[in-house]
Amino acid sequence: MGPRILVLNGPNLNMLGVRQPEVYGDNSYADVVDVCRNAASARGAEAEVRQTNDEAELLGWIHDVARQRNFAAIVINPAAWTHTSVALADALVIPEVPIIEVHISNVHAREPFRHHSYVSPIASGVIAGFGLAGYRYAVDRAIDLS
């Protein structure tokens, strides 16, 4: 088996398919999980996909990667925490693994507050605006960097 990739999803992504389908599409969160797992499997790797609405839980998962060294890279859709969380940016440098930031919508074509990311400066790459395909690209790149 190839590298293990951790895919983290922030707040409200559990509501995909319900929340603003004109922005995020009509796919469900289960579809995100399937895309990530299938992308990893196609490359002989493994993707573990998680979602939380609790920032402390997300930070704990990142800390666990640093402690346990059980993932080769992190793909993260921080959602709203992209634009607000210095704590998240600080945590993401701790594991010393490649970080790929992904967004379903093109955040740069949306409200001005969404144009700033605390995660982008520490990410190996940023993928935005490709819908769920962005997750496939992100997992593929994370594997390449592992």
PDB file of C-alpha atoms in Angstrom:
ATOM      1  CA  MET A   1       0.000   0.000   0.000  1.00  0.00           C
ATOM      2  CA  GLY A   2       1.205   3.490  -0.846  1.00  0.00           C
ATOM      3  CA  PRO A   3       1.100   6.598   1.321  1.00  0.00           C
ATOM      4  CA  ARG A   4      -1.744   7.440   3.678  1.00  0.00           C
ATOM      5  CA  ILE A   5      -3.322  10.832   3.047  1.00  0.00           C
ATOM      6  CA  LEU A   6      -5.465  12.590   5.648  1.00  0.00           C
ATOM      7  CA  VAL A   7      -8.289  14.658   4.161  1.00  0.00           C
ATOM      8  CA  LEU A   8      -9.736  17.180   6.602  1.00  0.00           C
ATOM      9  CA  ASN A   9     -12.919  19.171   6.115  1.00  0.00           C
ATOM     10  CA  GLY A  10     -14.053  22.112   8.197  1.00  0.00           C
ATOM     11  CA  PRO A  11     -17.376  23.579   9.233  1.00  0.00           C
ATOM     12  CA  ASN A  12     -20.596  23.142   7.316  1.00  0.00           C
ATOM     13  CA  LEU A  13     -19.146  20.772   4.725  1.00  0.00           C
ATOM     14  CA  ASN A  14     -21.328  18.062   6.239  1.00  0.00           C
ATOM     15  CA  MET A  15     -24.220  20.061   4.753  1.00  0.00           C
ATOM     16  CA  LEU A  16     -23.109  19.728   1.131  1.00  0.00           C
ATOM     17  CA  GLY A  17     -26.067  19.155  -1.149  1.00  0.00           C
ATOM     18  CA  VAL A  18     -28.265  21.170   1.220  1.00  0.00           C
ATOM     19  CA  ARG A  19     -26.254  24.354   1.786  1.00  0.00           C
ATOM     20  CA  GLN A  20     -26.205  26.783  -1.152  1.00  0.00           C
ATOM     21  CA  PRO A  21     -26.262  24.251  -3.993  1.00  0.00           C
ATOM     22  CA  GLU A  22     -25.852  27.151  -6.439  1.00  0.00           C
ATOM     23  CA  VAL A  23     -22.372  27.689  -4.946  1.00  0.00           C
ATOM     24  CA  TYR A  24     -21.320  24.219  -3.794  1.00  0.00           C
ATOM     25  CA  GLY A  25     -23.334  21.979  -6.111  1.00  0.00           C
ATOM     26  CA  ASP A  26     -25.739  19.212  -5.238  1.00  0.00           C
ATOM     27  CA  ASN A  27     -23.185  16.579  -4.281  1.00  0.00           C
ATOM     28  CA  SER A  28     -23.262  15.289  -0.726  1.00  0.00           C
ATOM     29  CA  TYR A  29     -20.463  14.971   1.803  1.00  0.00           C
ATOM     30  CA  ALA A  30     -20.548  11.214   1.150  1.00  0.00           C
ATOM     31  CA  ASP A  31     -19.619  12.055  -2.449  1.00  0.00           C
ATOM     32  CA  VAL A  32     -16.541  13.944  -1.183  1.00  0.00           C
ATOM     33  CA  VAL A  33     -15.500  10.884   0.797  1.00  0.00           C
ATOM     34  CA  ASP A  34     -15.946   8.640  -2.246  1.00  0.00           C
ATOM     35  CA  VAL A  35     -13.955  10.965  -4.533  1.00  0.00           C
ATOM     36  CA  CYS A  36     -11.039  11.089  -2.099  1.00  0.00           C
ATOM     37  CA  ARG A  37     -10.948   7.385  -1.382  1.00  0.00           C
ATOM     38  CA  ASN A  38     -11.252   6.474  -5.054  1.00  0.00           C
ATOM     39  CA  ALA A  39      -8.520   8.938  -6.071  1.00  0.00           C
ATOM     40  CA  ALA A  40      -6.151   7.480  -3.496  1.00  0.00           C
ATOM     41  CA  SER A  41      -7.030   3.877  -4.299  1.00  0.00           C
ATOM     42  CA  ALA A  42      -6.383   4.468  -8.014  1.00  0.00           C
ATOM     43  CA  ARG A  43      -2.813   5.391  -7.071  1.00  0.00           C
ATOM     44  CA  GLY A  44      -2.313   2.524  -4.622  1.00  0.00           C
ATOM     45  CA  ALA A  45      -2.645   4.874  -1.647  1.00  0.00           C
ATOM     46  CA  GLU A  46      -5.170   5.353   1.131  1.00  0.00           C
ATOM     47  CA  ALA A  47      -7.228   8.420   2.032  1.00  0.00           C
ATOM     48  CA  GLU A  48      -8.822   8.833   5.430  1.00  0.00           C
ATOM     49  CA  VAL A  49     -11.507  11.530   5.240  1.00  0.00           C
ATOM     50  CA  ARG A  50     -12.829  13.459   8.232  1.00  0.00           C
ATOM     51  CA  GLN A  51     -15.146  16.426   8.820  1.00  0.00           C
ATOM     52  CA  THR A  52     -15.818  18.507  11.910  1.00  0.00           C
ATOM     53  CA  ASN A  53     -17.636  21.648  12.946  1.00  0.00           C
ATOM     54  CA  ASP A  54     -15.378  21.899  16.020  1.00  0.00           C
ATOM     55  CA  GLU A  55     -12.088  23.733  15.478  1.00  0.00           C
ATOM     56  CA  ALA A  56     -10.503  22.157  18.560  1.00  0.00           C
ATOM     57  CA  GLU A  57     -11.205  18.694  17.175  1.00  0.00           C
ATOM     58  CA  LEU A  58      -9.613  19.649  13.851  1.00  0.00           C
ATOM     59  CA  LEU A  59      -6.505  20.966  15.607  1.00  0.00           C
ATOM     60  CA  GLY A  60      -6.313  17.738  17.617  1.00  0.00           C
ATOM     61  CA  TRP A  61      -6.332  15.657  14.440  1.00  0.00           C
ATOM     62  CA  ILE A  62      -3.472  17.732  13.040  1.00  0.00           C
ATOM     63  CA  HIS A  63      -1.518  17.388  16.285  1.00  0.00           C
ATOM     64  CA  ASP A  64      -2.030  13.620  16.127  1.00  0.00           C
ATOM     65  CA  VAL A  65      -0.383  13.541  12.682  1.00  0.00           C
ATOM     66  CA  ALA A  66       2.689  15.204  14.196  1.00  0.00           C
ATOM     67  CA  ARG A  67       2.767  12.822  17.161  1.00  0.00           C
ATOM     68  CA  GLN A  68       1.985   9.574  15.379  1.00  0.00           C
ATOM     69  CA  ARG A  69       3.590  10.215  11.970  1.00  0.00           C
ATOM     70  CA  ASN A  70       0.803   8.109  10.467  1.00  0.00           C
ATOM     71  CA  PHE A  71       0.019  10.237   7.390  1.00  0.00           C
ATOM     72  CA  ALA A  72       2.319  11.322   4.573  1.00  0.00           C
ATOM     73  CA  ALA A  73       0.338  14.460   3.656  1.00  0.00           C
ATOM     74  CA  ILE A  74      -2.758  16.461   4.575  1.00  0.00           C
ATOM     75  CA  VAL A  75      -5.415  17.691   2.173  1.00  0.00           C
ATOM     76  CA  ILE A  76      -7.573  20.284   3.874  1.00  0.00           C
ATOM     77  CA  ASN A  77     -10.696  22.226   3.039  1.00  0.00           C
ATOM     78  CA  PRO A  78     -10.691  24.531   6.053  1.00  0.00           C
ATOM     79  CA  ALA A  79     -13.967  26.144   4.919  1.00  0.00           C
ATOM     80  CA  ALA A  80     -14.651  29.316   6.940  1.00  0.00           C
ATOM     81  CA  TRP A  81     -11.561  28.725   9.096  1.00  0.00           C
ATOM     82  CA  THR A  82      -9.505  29.462   5.967  1.00  0.00           C
ATOM     83  CA  HIS A  83     -10.192  33.148   6.470  1.00  0.00           C
ATOM     84  CA  THR A  84     -10.222  33.363  10.254  1.00  0.00           C
ATOM     85  CA  SER A  85      -7.962  30.869  11.991  1.00  0.00           C
ATOM     86  CA  VAL A  86      -4.384  31.706  12.871  1.00  0.00           C
ATOM     87  CA  ALA A  87      -4.546  28.686  15.203  1.00  0.00           C
ATOM     88  CA  LEU A  88      -5.186  26.419  12.223  1.00  0.00           C
ATOM     89  CA  ALA A  89      -2.257  27.884  10.279  1.00  0.00           C
ATOM     90  CA  ASP A  90      -0.020  27.453  13.315  1.00  0.00           C
ATOM     91  CA  ALA A  91      -1.118  23.822  13.731  1.00  0.00           C
ATOM     92  CA  LEU A  92      -0.577  22.899  10.087  1.00  0.00           C
ATOM     93  CA  VAL A  93       3.159  23.605  10.233  1.00  0.00           C
ATOM     94  CA  ILE A  94       3.661  21.214  13.159  1.00  0.00           C
ATOM     95  CA  PRO A  95       3.391  17.842  11.332  1.00  0.00           C
ATOM     96  CA  GLU A  96       5.996  18.798   8.689  1.00  0.00           C
ATOM     97  CA  VAL A  97       4.131  17.027   5.881  1.00  0.00           C
ATOM     98  CA  PRO A  98       2.885  18.457   2.584  1.00  0.00           C
ATOM     99  CA  ILE A  99      -0.355  20.435   2.936  1.00  0.00           C
ATOM    100  CA  ILE A 100      -2.756  20.871   0.018  1.00  0.00           C
ATOM    101  CA  GLU A 101      -5.534  23.433   0.497  1.00  0.00           C
ATOM    102  CA  VAL A 102      -8.711  22.735  -1.461  1.00  0.00           C
ATOM    103  CA  HIS A 103     -11.978  24.622  -1.939  1.00  0.00           C
ATOM    104  CA  ILE A 104     -15.046  23.515  -3.873  1.00  0.00           C
ATOM    105  CA  SER A 105     -15.903  27.035  -5.020  1.00  0.00           C
ATOM    106  CA  ASN A 106     -13.557  29.655  -6.429  1.00  0.00           C
ATOM    107  CA  VAL A 107     -13.084  31.661  -3.239  1.00  0.00           C
ATOM    108  CA  HIS A 108     -11.336  34.421  -5.213  1.00  0.00           C
ATOM    109  CA  ALA A 109     -14.491  35.095  -7.222  1.00  0.00           C
ATOM    110  CA  ARG A 110     -16.655  35.431  -4.121  1.00  0.00           C
ATOM    111  CA  GLU A 111     -17.000  37.936  -1.281  1.00  0.00           C
ATOM    112  CA  PRO A 112     -13.830  39.939  -0.507  1.00  0.00           C
ATOM    113  CA  PHE A 113     -13.419  38.397   2.963  1.00  0.00           C
ATOM    114  CA  ARG A 114     -12.947  34.998   1.274  1.00  0.00           C
ATOM    115  CA  HIS A 115      -9.947  36.223  -0.728  1.00  0.00           C
ATOM    116  CA  HIS A 116      -7.563  35.933   2.232  1.00  0.00           C
ATOM    117  CA  SER A 117      -6.346  32.558   3.460  1.00  0.00           C
ATOM    118  CA  TYR A 118      -4.267  31.896   6.546  1.00  0.00           C
ATOM    119  CA  VAL A 119      -3.551  28.429   5.137  1.00  0.00           C
ATOM    120  CA  SER A 120      -2.313  29.289   1.625  1.00  0.00           C
ATOM    121  CA  PRO A 121       1.090  30.669   2.674  1.00  0.00           C
ATOM    122  CA  ILE A 122       2.028  27.364   4.284  1.00  0.00           C
ATOM    123  CA  ALA A 123       0.373  25.064   1.736  1.00  0.00           C
ATOM    124  CA  SER A 124       2.329  23.245  -0.955  1.00  0.00           C
ATOM    125  CA  GLY A 125      -0.546  24.044  -3.292  1.00  0.00           C
ATOM    126  CA  VAL A 126      -4.052  25.496  -3.446  1.00  0.00           C
ATOM    127  CA  ILE A 127      -6.884  24.144  -5.585  1.00  0.00           C
ATOM    128  CA  ALA A 128     -10.107  26.142  -5.830  1.00  0.00           C
ATOM    129  CA  GLY A 129     -13.169  26.301  -8.016  1.00  0.00           C
ATOM    130  CA  PHE A 130     -13.212  22.826  -9.542  1.00  0.00           C
ATOM    131  CA  GLY A 131     -16.034  21.386  -7.452  1.00  0.00           C
ATOM    132  CA  LEU A 132     -15.470  17.909  -6.092  1.00  0.00           C
ATOM    133  CA  ALA A 133     -12.868  17.269  -8.796  1.00  0.00           C
ATOM    134  CA  GLY A 134     -10.620  19.571  -6.776  1.00  0.00           C
ATOM    135  CA  TYR A 135     -10.438  16.904  -4.093  1.00  0.00           C
ATOM    136  CA  ARG A 136      -9.293  14.373  -6.681  1.00  0.00           C
ATOM    137  CA  TYR A 137      -6.574  16.776  -7.867  1.00  0.00           C
ATOM    138  CA  ALA A 138      -5.569  17.529  -4.266  1.00  0.00           C
ATOM    139  CA  VAL A 139      -5.275  13.866  -3.260  1.00  0.00           C
ATOM    140  CA  ASP A 140      -3.318  13.122  -6.426  1.00  0.00           C
ATOM    141  CA  ARG A 141      -0.865  15.979  -5.735  1.00  0.00           C
ATOM    142  CA  ALA A 142      -0.551  15.014  -2.067  1.00  0.00           C
ATOM    143  CA  ILE A 143       0.476  11.525  -3.162  1.00  0.00           C
ATOM    144  CA  ASP A 144       3.029  13.006  -5.576  1.00  0.00           C
ATOM    145  CA  LEU A 145       4.553  15.054  -2.761  1.00  0.00           C
ATOM    146  CA  SER A 146       4.597  12.184  -0.248  1.00  0.00           C
TER     147      SER A 146
END
